[in-house]
Short mmCIF file of C-alpha atoms and ligand atoms in Angstrom, two decimals:
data_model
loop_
_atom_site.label_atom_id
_atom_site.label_comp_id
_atom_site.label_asym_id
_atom_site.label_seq_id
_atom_site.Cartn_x
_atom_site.Cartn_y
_atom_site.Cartn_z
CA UNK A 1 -14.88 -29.38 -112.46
CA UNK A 2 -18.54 -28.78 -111.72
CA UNK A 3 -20.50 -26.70 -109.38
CA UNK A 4 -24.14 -26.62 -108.41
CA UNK A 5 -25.90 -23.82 -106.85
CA UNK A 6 -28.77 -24.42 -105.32
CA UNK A 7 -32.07 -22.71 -104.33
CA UNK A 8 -32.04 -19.69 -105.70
CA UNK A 9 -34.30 -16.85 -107.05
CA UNK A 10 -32.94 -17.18 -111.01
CA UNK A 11 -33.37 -13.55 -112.18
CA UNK A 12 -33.00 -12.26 -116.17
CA UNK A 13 -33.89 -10.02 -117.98
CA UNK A 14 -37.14 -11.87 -118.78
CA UNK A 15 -37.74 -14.49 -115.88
CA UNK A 16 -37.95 -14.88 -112.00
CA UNK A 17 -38.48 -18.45 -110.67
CA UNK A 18 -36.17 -20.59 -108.27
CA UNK A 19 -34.03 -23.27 -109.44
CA UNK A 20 -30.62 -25.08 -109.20
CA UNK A 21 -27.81 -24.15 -111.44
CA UNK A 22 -25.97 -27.14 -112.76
CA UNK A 23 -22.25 -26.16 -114.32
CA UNK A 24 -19.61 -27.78 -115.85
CA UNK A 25 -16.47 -26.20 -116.96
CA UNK A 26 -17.53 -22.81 -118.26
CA UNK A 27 -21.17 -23.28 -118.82
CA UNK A 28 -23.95 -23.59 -117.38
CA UNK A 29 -25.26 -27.30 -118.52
CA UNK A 30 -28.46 -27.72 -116.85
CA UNK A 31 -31.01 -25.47 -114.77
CA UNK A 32 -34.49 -26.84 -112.83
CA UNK A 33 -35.94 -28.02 -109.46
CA UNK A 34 -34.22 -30.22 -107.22
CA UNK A 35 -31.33 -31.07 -109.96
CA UNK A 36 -29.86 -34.46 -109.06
CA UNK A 37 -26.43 -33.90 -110.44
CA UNK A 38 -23.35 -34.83 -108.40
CA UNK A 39 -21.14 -31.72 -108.31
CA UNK A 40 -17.77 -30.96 -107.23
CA UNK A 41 -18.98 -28.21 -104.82
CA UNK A 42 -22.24 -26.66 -103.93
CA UNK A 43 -23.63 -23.35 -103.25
CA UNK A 44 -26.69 -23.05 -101.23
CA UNK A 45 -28.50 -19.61 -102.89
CA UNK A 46 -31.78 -19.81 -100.48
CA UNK A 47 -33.35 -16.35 -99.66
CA UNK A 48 -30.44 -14.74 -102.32
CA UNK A 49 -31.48 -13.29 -106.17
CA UNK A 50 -29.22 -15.46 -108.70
CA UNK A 51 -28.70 -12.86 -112.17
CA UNK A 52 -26.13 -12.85 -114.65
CA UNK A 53 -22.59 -11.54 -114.12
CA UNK A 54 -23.63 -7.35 -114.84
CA UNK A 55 -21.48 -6.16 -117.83
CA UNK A 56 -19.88 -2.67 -117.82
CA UNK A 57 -19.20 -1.23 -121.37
CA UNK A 58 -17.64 1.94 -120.43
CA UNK A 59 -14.64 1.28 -118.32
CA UNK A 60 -11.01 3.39 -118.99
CA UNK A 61 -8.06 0.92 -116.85
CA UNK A 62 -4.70 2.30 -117.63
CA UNK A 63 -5.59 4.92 -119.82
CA UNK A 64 -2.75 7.70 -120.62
CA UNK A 65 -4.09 10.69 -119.76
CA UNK A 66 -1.89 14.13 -119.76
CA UNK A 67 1.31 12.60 -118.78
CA UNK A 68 -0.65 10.36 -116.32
CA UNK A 69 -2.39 7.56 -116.20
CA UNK A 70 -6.37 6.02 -114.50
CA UNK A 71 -5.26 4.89 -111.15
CA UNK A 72 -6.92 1.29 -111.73
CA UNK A 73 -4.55 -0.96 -113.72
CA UNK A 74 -6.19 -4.05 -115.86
CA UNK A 75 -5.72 -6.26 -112.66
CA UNK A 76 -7.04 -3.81 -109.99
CA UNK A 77 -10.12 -2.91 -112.25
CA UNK A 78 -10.97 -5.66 -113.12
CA UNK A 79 -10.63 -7.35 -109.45
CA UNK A 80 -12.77 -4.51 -107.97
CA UNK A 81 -15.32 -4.72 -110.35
CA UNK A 82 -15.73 -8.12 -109.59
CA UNK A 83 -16.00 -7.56 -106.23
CA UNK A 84 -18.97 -5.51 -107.34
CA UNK A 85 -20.35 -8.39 -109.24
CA UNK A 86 -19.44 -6.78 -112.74
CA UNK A 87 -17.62 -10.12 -114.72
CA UNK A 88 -16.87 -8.55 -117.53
CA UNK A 89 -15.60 -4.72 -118.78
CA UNK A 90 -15.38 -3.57 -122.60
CA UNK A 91 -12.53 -0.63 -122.27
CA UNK A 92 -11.32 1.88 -124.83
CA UNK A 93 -8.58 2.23 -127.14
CA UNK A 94 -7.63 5.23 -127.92
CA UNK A 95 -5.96 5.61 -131.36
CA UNK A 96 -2.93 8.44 -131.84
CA UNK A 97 -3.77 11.29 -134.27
CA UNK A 98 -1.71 10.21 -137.39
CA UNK A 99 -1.19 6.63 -136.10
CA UNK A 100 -2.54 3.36 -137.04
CA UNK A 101 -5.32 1.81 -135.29
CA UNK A 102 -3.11 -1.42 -134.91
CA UNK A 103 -0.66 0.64 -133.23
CA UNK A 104 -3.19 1.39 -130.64
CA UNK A 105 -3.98 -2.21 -130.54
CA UNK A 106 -1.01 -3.24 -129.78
CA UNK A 107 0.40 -0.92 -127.48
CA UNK A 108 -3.29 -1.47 -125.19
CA UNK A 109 -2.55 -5.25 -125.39
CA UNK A 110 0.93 -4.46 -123.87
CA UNK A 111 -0.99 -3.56 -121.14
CA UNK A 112 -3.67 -5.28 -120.55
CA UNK A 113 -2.83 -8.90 -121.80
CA UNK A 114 -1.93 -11.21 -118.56
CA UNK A 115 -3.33 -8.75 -116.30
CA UNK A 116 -6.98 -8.82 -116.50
CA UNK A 117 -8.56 -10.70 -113.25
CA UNK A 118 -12.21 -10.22 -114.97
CA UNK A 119 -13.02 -10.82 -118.87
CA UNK A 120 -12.73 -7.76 -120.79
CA UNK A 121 -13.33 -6.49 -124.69
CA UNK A 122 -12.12 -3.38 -126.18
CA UNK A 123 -13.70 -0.71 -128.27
CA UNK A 124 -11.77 1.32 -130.67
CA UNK A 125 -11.36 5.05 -130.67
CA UNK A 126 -10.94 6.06 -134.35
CA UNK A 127 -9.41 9.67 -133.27
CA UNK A 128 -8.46 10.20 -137.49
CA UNK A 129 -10.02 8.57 -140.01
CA UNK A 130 -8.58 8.54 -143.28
CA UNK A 131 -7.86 6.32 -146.00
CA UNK A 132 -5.48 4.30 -143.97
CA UNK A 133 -7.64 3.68 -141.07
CA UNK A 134 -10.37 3.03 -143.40
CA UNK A 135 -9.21 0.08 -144.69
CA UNK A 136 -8.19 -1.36 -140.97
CA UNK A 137 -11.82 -1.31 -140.30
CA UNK A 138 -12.60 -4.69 -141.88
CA UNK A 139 -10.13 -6.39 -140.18
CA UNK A 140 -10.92 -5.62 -136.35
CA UNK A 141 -14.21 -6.63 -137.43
CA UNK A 142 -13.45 -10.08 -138.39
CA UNK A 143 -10.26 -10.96 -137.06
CA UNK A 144 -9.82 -9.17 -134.11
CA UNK A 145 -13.48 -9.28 -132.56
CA UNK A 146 -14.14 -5.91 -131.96
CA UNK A 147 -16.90 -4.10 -133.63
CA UNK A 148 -17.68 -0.88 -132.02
CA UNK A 149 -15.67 2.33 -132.96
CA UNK A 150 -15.59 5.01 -130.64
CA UNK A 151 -15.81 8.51 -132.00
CA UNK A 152 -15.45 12.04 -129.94
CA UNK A 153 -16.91 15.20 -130.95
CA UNK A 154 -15.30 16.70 -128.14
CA UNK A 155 -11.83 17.00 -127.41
CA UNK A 156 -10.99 19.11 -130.24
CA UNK A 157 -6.73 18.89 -131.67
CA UNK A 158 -6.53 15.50 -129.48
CA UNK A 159 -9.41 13.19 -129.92
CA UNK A 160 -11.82 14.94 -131.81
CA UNK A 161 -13.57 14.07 -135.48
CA UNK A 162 -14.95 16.28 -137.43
CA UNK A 163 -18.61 15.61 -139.45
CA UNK A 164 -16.80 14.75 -142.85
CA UNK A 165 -14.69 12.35 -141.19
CA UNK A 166 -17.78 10.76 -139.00
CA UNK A 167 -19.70 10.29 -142.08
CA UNK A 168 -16.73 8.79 -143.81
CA UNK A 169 -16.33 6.37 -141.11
CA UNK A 170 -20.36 5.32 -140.68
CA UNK A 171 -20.27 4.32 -144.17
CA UNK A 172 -17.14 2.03 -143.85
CA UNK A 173 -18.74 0.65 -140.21
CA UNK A 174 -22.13 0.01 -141.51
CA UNK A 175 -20.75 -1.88 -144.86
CA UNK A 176 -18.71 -4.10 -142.68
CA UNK A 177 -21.26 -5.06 -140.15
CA UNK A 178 -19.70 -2.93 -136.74
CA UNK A 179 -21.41 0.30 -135.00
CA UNK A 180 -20.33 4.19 -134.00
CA UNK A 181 -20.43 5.03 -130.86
CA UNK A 182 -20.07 8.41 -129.56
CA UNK A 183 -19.18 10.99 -126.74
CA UNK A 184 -21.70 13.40 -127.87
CA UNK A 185 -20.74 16.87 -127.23
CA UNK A 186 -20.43 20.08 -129.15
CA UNK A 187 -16.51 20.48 -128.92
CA UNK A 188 -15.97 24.09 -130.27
CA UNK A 189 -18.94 25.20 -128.25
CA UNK A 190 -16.95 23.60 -125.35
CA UNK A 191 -13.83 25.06 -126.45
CA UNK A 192 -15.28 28.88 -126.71
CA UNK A 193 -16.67 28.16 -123.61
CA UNK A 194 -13.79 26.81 -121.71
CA UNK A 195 -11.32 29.71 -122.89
CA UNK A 196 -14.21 32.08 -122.08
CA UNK A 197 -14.20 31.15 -118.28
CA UNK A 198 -9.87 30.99 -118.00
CA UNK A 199 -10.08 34.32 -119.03
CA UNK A 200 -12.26 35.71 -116.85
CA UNK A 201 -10.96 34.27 -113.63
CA UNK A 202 -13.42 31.74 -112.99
CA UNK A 203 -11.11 28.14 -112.75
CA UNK A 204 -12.78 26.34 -110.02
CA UNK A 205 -14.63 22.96 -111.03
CA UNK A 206 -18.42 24.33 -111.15
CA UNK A 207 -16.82 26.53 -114.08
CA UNK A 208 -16.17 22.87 -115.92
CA UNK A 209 -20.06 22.21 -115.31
CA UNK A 210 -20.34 25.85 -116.82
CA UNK A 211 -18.62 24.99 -119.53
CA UNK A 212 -20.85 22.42 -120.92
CA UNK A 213 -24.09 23.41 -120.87
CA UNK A 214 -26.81 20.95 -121.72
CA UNK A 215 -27.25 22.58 -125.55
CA UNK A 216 -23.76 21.19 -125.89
CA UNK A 217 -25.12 17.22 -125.71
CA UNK A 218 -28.04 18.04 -127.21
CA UNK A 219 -27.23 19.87 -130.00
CA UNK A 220 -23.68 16.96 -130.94
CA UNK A 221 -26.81 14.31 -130.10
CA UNK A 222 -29.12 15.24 -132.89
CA UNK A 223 -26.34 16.00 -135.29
CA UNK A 224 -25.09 12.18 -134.40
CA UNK A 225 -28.38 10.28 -134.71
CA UNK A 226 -29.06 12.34 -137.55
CA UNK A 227 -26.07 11.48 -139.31
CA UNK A 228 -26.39 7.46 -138.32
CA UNK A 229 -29.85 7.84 -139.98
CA UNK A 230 -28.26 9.65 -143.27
CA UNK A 231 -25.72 6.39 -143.30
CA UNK A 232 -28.37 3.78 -141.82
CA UNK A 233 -25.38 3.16 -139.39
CA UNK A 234 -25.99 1.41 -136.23
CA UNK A 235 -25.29 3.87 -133.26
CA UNK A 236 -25.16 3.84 -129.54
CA UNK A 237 -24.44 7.53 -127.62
CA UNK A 238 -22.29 6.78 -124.67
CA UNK A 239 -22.88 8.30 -121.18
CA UNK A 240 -26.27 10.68 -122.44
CA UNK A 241 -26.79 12.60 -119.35
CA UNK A 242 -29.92 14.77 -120.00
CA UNK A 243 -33.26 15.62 -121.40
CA UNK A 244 -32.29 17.46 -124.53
CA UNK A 245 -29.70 14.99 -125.51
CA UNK A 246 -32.92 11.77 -124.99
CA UNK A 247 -35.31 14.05 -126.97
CA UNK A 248 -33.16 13.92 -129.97
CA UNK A 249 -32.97 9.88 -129.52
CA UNK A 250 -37.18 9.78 -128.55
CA UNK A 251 -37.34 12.38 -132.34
CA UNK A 252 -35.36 9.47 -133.92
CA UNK A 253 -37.63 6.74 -132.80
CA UNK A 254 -40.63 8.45 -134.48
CA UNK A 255 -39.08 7.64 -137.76
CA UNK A 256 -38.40 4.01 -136.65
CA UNK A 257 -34.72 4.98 -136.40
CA UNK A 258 -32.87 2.61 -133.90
CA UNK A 259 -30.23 4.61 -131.44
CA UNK A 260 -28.82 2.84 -128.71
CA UNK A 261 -28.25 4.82 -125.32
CA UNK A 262 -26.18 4.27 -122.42
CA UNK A 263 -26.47 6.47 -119.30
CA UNK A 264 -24.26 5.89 -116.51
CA UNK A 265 -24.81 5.41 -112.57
CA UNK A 266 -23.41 8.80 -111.66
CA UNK A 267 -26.15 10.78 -113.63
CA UNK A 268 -29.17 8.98 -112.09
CA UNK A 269 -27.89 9.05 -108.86
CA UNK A 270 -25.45 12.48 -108.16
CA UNK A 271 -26.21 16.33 -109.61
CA UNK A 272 -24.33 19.20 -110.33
CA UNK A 273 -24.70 20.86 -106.70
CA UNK A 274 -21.55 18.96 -105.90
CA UNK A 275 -19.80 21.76 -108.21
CA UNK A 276 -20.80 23.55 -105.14
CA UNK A 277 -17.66 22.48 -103.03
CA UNK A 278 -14.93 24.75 -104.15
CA UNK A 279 -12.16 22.52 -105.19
CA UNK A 280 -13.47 19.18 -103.86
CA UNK A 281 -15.78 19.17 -106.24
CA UNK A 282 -13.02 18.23 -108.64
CA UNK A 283 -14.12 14.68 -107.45
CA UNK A 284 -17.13 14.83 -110.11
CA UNK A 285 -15.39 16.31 -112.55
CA UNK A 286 -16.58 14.36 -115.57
CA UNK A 287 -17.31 14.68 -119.21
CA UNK A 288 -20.14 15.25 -119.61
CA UNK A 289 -20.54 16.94 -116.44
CA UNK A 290 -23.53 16.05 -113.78
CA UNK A 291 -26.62 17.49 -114.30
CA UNK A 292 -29.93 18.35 -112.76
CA UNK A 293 -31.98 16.25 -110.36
CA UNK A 294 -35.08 16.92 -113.71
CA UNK A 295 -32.54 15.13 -116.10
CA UNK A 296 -32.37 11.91 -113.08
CA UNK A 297 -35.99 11.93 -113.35
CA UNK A 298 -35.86 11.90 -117.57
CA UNK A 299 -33.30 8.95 -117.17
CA UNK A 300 -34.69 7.09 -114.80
CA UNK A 301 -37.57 7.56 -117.40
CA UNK A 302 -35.96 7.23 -120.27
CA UNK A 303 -34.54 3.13 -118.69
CA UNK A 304 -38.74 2.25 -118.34
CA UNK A 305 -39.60 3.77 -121.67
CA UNK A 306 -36.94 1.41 -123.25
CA UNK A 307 -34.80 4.35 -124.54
CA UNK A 308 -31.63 4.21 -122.70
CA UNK A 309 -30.74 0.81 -123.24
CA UNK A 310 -27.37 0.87 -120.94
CA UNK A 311 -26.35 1.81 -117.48
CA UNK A 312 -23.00 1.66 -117.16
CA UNK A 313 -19.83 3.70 -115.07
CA UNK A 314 -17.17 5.31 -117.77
CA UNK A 315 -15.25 4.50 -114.84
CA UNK A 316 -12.01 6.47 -115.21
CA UNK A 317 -10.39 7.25 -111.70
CA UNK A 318 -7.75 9.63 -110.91
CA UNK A 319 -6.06 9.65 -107.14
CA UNK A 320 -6.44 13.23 -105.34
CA UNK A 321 -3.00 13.95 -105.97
CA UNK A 322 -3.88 13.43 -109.93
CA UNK A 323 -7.20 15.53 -109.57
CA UNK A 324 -4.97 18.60 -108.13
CA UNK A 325 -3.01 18.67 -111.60
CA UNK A 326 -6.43 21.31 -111.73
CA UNK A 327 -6.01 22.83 -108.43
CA UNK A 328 -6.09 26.06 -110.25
CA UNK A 329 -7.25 25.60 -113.64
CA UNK A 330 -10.42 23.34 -114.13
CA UNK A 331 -9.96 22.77 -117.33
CA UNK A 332 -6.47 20.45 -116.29
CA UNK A 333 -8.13 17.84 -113.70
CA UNK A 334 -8.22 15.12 -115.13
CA UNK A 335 -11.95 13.58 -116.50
CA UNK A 336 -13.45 11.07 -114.68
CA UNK A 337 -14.35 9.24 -111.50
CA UNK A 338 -14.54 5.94 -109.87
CA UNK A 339 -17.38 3.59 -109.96
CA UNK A 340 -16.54 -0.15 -111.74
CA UNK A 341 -16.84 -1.43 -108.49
CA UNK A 342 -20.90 -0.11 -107.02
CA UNK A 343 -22.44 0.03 -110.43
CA UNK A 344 -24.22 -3.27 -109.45
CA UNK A 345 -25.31 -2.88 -105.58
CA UNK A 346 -26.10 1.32 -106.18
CA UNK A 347 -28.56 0.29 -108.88
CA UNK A 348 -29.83 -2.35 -107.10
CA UNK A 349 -30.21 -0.15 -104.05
CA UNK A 350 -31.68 3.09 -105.46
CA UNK A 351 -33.49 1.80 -108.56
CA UNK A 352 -34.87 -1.54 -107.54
CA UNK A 353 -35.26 -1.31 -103.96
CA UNK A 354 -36.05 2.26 -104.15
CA UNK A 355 -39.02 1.14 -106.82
CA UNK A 356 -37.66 3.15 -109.70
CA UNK A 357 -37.19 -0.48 -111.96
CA UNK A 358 -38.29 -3.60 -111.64
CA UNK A 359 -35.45 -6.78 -111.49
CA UNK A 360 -35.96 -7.59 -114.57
CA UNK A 361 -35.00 -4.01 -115.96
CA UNK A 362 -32.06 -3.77 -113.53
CA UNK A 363 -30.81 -7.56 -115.12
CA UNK A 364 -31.84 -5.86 -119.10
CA UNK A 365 -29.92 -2.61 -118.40
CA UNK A 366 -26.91 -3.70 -116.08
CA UNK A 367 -26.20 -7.13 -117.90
CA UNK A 368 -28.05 -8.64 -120.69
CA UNK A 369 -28.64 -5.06 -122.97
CA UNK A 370 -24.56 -4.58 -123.33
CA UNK A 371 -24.48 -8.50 -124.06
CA UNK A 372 -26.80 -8.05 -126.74
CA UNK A 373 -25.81 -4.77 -128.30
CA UNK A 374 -22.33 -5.06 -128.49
CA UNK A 375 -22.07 -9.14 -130.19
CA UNK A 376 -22.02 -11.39 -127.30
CA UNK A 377 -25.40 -12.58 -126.68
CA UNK A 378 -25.92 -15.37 -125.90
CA UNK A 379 -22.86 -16.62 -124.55
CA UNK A 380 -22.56 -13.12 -121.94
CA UNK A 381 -25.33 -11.42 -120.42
CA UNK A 382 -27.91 -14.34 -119.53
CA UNK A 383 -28.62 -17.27 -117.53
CA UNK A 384 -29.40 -20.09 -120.28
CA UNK A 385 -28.00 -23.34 -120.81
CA UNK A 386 -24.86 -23.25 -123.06
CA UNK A 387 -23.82 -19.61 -121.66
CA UNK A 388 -20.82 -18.76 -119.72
CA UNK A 389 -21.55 -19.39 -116.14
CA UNK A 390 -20.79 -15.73 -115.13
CA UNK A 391 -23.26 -15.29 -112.07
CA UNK A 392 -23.99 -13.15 -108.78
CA UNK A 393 -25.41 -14.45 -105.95
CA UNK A 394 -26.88 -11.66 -104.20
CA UNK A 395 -28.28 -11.14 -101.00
CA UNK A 396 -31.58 -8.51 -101.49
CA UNK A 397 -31.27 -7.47 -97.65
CA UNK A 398 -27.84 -6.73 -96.15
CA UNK A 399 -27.41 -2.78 -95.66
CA UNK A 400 -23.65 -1.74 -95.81
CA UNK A 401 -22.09 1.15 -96.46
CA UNK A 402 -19.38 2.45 -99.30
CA UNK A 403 -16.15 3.89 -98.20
CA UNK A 404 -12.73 4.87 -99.70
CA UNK A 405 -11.07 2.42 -96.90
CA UNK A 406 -13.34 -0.70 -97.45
CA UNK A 407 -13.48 -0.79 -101.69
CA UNK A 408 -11.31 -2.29 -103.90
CA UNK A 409 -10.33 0.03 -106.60
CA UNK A 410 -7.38 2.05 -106.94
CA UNK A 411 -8.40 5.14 -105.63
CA UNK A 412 -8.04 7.25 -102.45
CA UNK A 413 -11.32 8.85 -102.30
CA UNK A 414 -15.04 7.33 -103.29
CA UNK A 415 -17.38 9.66 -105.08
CA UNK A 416 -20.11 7.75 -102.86
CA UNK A 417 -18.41 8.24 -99.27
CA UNK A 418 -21.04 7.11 -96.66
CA UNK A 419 -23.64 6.16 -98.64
CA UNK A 420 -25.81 3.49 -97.08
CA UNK A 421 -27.46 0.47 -99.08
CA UNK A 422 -29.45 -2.03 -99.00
CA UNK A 423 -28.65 -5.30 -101.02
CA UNK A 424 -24.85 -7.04 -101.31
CA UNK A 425 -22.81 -8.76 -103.76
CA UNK A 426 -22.10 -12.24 -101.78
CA UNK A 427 -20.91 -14.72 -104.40
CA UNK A 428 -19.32 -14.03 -107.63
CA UNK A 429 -18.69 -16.73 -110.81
CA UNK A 430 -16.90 -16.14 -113.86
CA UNK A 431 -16.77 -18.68 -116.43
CA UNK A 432 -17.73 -21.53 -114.08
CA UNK A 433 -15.03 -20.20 -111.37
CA UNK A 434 -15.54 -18.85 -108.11
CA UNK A 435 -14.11 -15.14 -108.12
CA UNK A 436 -15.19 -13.53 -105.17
CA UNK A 437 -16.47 -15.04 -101.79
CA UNK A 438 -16.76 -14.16 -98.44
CA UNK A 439 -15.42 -10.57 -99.46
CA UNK A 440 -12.55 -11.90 -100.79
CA UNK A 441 -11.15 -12.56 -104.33
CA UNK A 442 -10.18 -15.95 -105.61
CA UNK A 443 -9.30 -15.26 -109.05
CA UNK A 444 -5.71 -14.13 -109.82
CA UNK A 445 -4.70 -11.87 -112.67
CA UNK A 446 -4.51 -13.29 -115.92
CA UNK A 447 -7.78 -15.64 -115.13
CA UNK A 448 -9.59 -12.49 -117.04
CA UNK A 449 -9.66 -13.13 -120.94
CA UNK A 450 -10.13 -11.02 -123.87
CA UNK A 451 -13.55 -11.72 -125.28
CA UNK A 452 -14.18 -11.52 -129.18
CA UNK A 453 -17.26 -10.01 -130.25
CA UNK A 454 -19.87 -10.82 -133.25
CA UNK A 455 -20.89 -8.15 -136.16
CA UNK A 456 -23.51 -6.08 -134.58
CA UNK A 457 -27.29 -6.03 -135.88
CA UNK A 458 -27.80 -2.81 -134.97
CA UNK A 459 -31.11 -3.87 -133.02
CA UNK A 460 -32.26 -5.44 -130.56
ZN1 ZN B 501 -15.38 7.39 -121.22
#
């Protein structure tokens, strides 16, 4: 099987030039001007950008979440993100307080394996580390391909690690080549706070904004970087949403320290005057919460200065009927909102065409940065010869609009109702197969496969 696409505007996160894709199979086997191959099919790409299929590292499908579960399964996540031109997701396991990690494993796999339209990785949650999980470390690192361990400091009595057991686990990480990341948050701040606000009355969802100030982030942020520092553990901060939490990261790189950050499309592009709404605001209702239109301006920032390294979703939606679990208690509607699918096309829209980034940012932040950081370069996250031919054809002009009745996730609300932008996902490959076309998907479930991932250099 072969495919050639022709004419295109080749975009990474270090190029821009037109040429024909040649691929074979899964890869991409030859690129250059006026290729002569004979393919099986051709794509004509004139007057469209050609990048690599965007990677989103922050995705929750089928999580179990108070007796419920995210609304997108592995098969209607991973379809709508590619609709959205996002190939590939790296999801969450969450181990059980006094449970194995492989438990987790395994009861995630019962999920997800056969489902998956789009590839897909998984990080794992270490939720309790002892001397047990400790010695499981080693072998997700080697024999199971995943080499990032999630860690909350939030969450406390559910999710939650305290310091001794997040130094205990750095140490153990960094000797066996993997990274920590971390929701960075100050959970009994959060917890004083939340209990606070329930007692006084106040349980609509601005009181969940309330409830985690920005000292929360930034205070759990410096604390985390300093502690990767005291280790010399490689760490990435998931979903940093403001200018206190950065300014502990910018401190760190004074002393050459290497911190990986990953923002999210929600808190460059929405603010916390949605809390506004009375209850609809439970549509935002997010950990951490949005912020400020300043902290936009410090990420947007932050993506030119080369400090936040990731733009991803934690896409983790919840159908109305789920969000009113919190109708009249904040504090139970359930985290999260939806956005695998317009990652892509809103950061196209409001941070290339809107002059914020340049292409070649949008490619490094959106595609080849999770690629690199997370041990999967340079088979995901470029267009080279020899990689996966995961790839976007993308037409720069066409204006639509994003509705709850026209996307493809799970969901019965959008978080970006009405929004009008410029520039559309047209043409969508994943490992030399056509997944989306036309606005329609090709791909059936169980096309998507589980991708192992490297040991992790900890820079980039
Ligand atoms: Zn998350």
């Amino acid at each position: 099987m072969s495919l050639l696409i022709k004419n295109g505007r080749v975009i990474t996160a270090s190029e821009d030039y037109i040429a024909d894709i040649f691929i074979e199979g899964e890869k991409i086997k030859a690129i250059g001007k006026d290729l002569q191959m004979k393919a099986g099919e051709t794509v004509d790409a004139s007057g469209m950008l050609v990048f690599p299929g965007g990677i989103d590292p922050h995705v929750h499908l089928d999580m179990p979440f108070m007796g419920t579960y995210s609304s997108d399964s592995y098969e209607t996540g991973t379809r709508a993100a590619l609709f959205g031109g996002t190939t590939m997701v790296i999801d969450f396991i969450l181990q059980k307080q006094g449970a194995s990690l492989q438990a987790a494993l395994d009861e995630w796999n019962s999920r997800a394996t056969g489902n998956a339209v789009g590839d897909y990785s998984f990080h794992m949650a270490v939720t309790d580390f002892n001397e047990h999980t400790k010695k499981e470390i080693k072998h997700f690192i080697e024999e199971e391909g995943i080499s990032s361990f999630k860690t909350f400091m939030a969450y406390k009595g559910a999710l939650m690690i305290d310091d001794r057991q997040m130094i205990g686990l750095m140490e153990e990480v960094k000797q066996q080549g993997g990274m920590v990341t971390v929701h960075a948050t100050n959970g009994d701040m959060i917890d004083y706070l939340v209990a606070k606000h329930r007692n006084e009355g106040k349980v609509s969802p601005l009181y969940h904004y309330l409830s985690q100030p920005e000292v929360t982030e930034a205070e759990a942020s410096e604390r985390f970087v300093d502690m990767a520092d005291y280790t010399n553990c490689p760490g990435y901060i998931v979903h940093l949403t403001c200018e206190g939490a950065l300014n502990a990261v910018r401190n760190a790189t004074k002393r050459n320290q290497h911190v990986f950050v990953e923002t999210c499309i929600q808190y460059l592009l929405l603010d916390a005057s949605l809390y506004q709404k009375d209850f609809d605001g439970a549509k935002w209702v997010m950990s951490p919460p949005l912020r400020e239109k300043k902290d936009q301006d410090t990420l947007w920032a932050g993506i030119n200065q080369g400090l936040v390294k990731v733009v991803a979703t934690d896409h983790c939606p919840f159908k109305w009927e789920q969000k009113k679990m919190g109708e009249k208690d904040f504090s139970k509607i359930p985290n999260g909102h939806p956005a695998i699918e317009h990652r892509m096309e809103l950061l196209y829209s409001e941070g290339v065409n809107s002059g914020k980034i340049t292409l070649n940012k949008y490619v490094e932040v959106a595609c080849t940065n999770p690629a690199k950081i997370f041990g999967m370069f340079p088979r995901k996250g470029t267009i080279g010869i020899g990689s996966d031919a995961d790839i976007v054809i993308f037409d720069p002009n066409e204006k639509h609009t994003i509705t709850a009745s026209s996307h493809h996730m799970n969901v019965d609300y959008s978080a970006y109702e009405g929004w009008e932008i410029i520039g559309k996902v047209k043409t969508v490959l994943l490992r030399g197969k056509i997944a989306i076309n036309d606005n329609k998907c090709i791909l059936d479930k169980g096309y998507g496969q589980f991708i192992k991932r490297s040991k992790v250099k900890g820079m980039i």
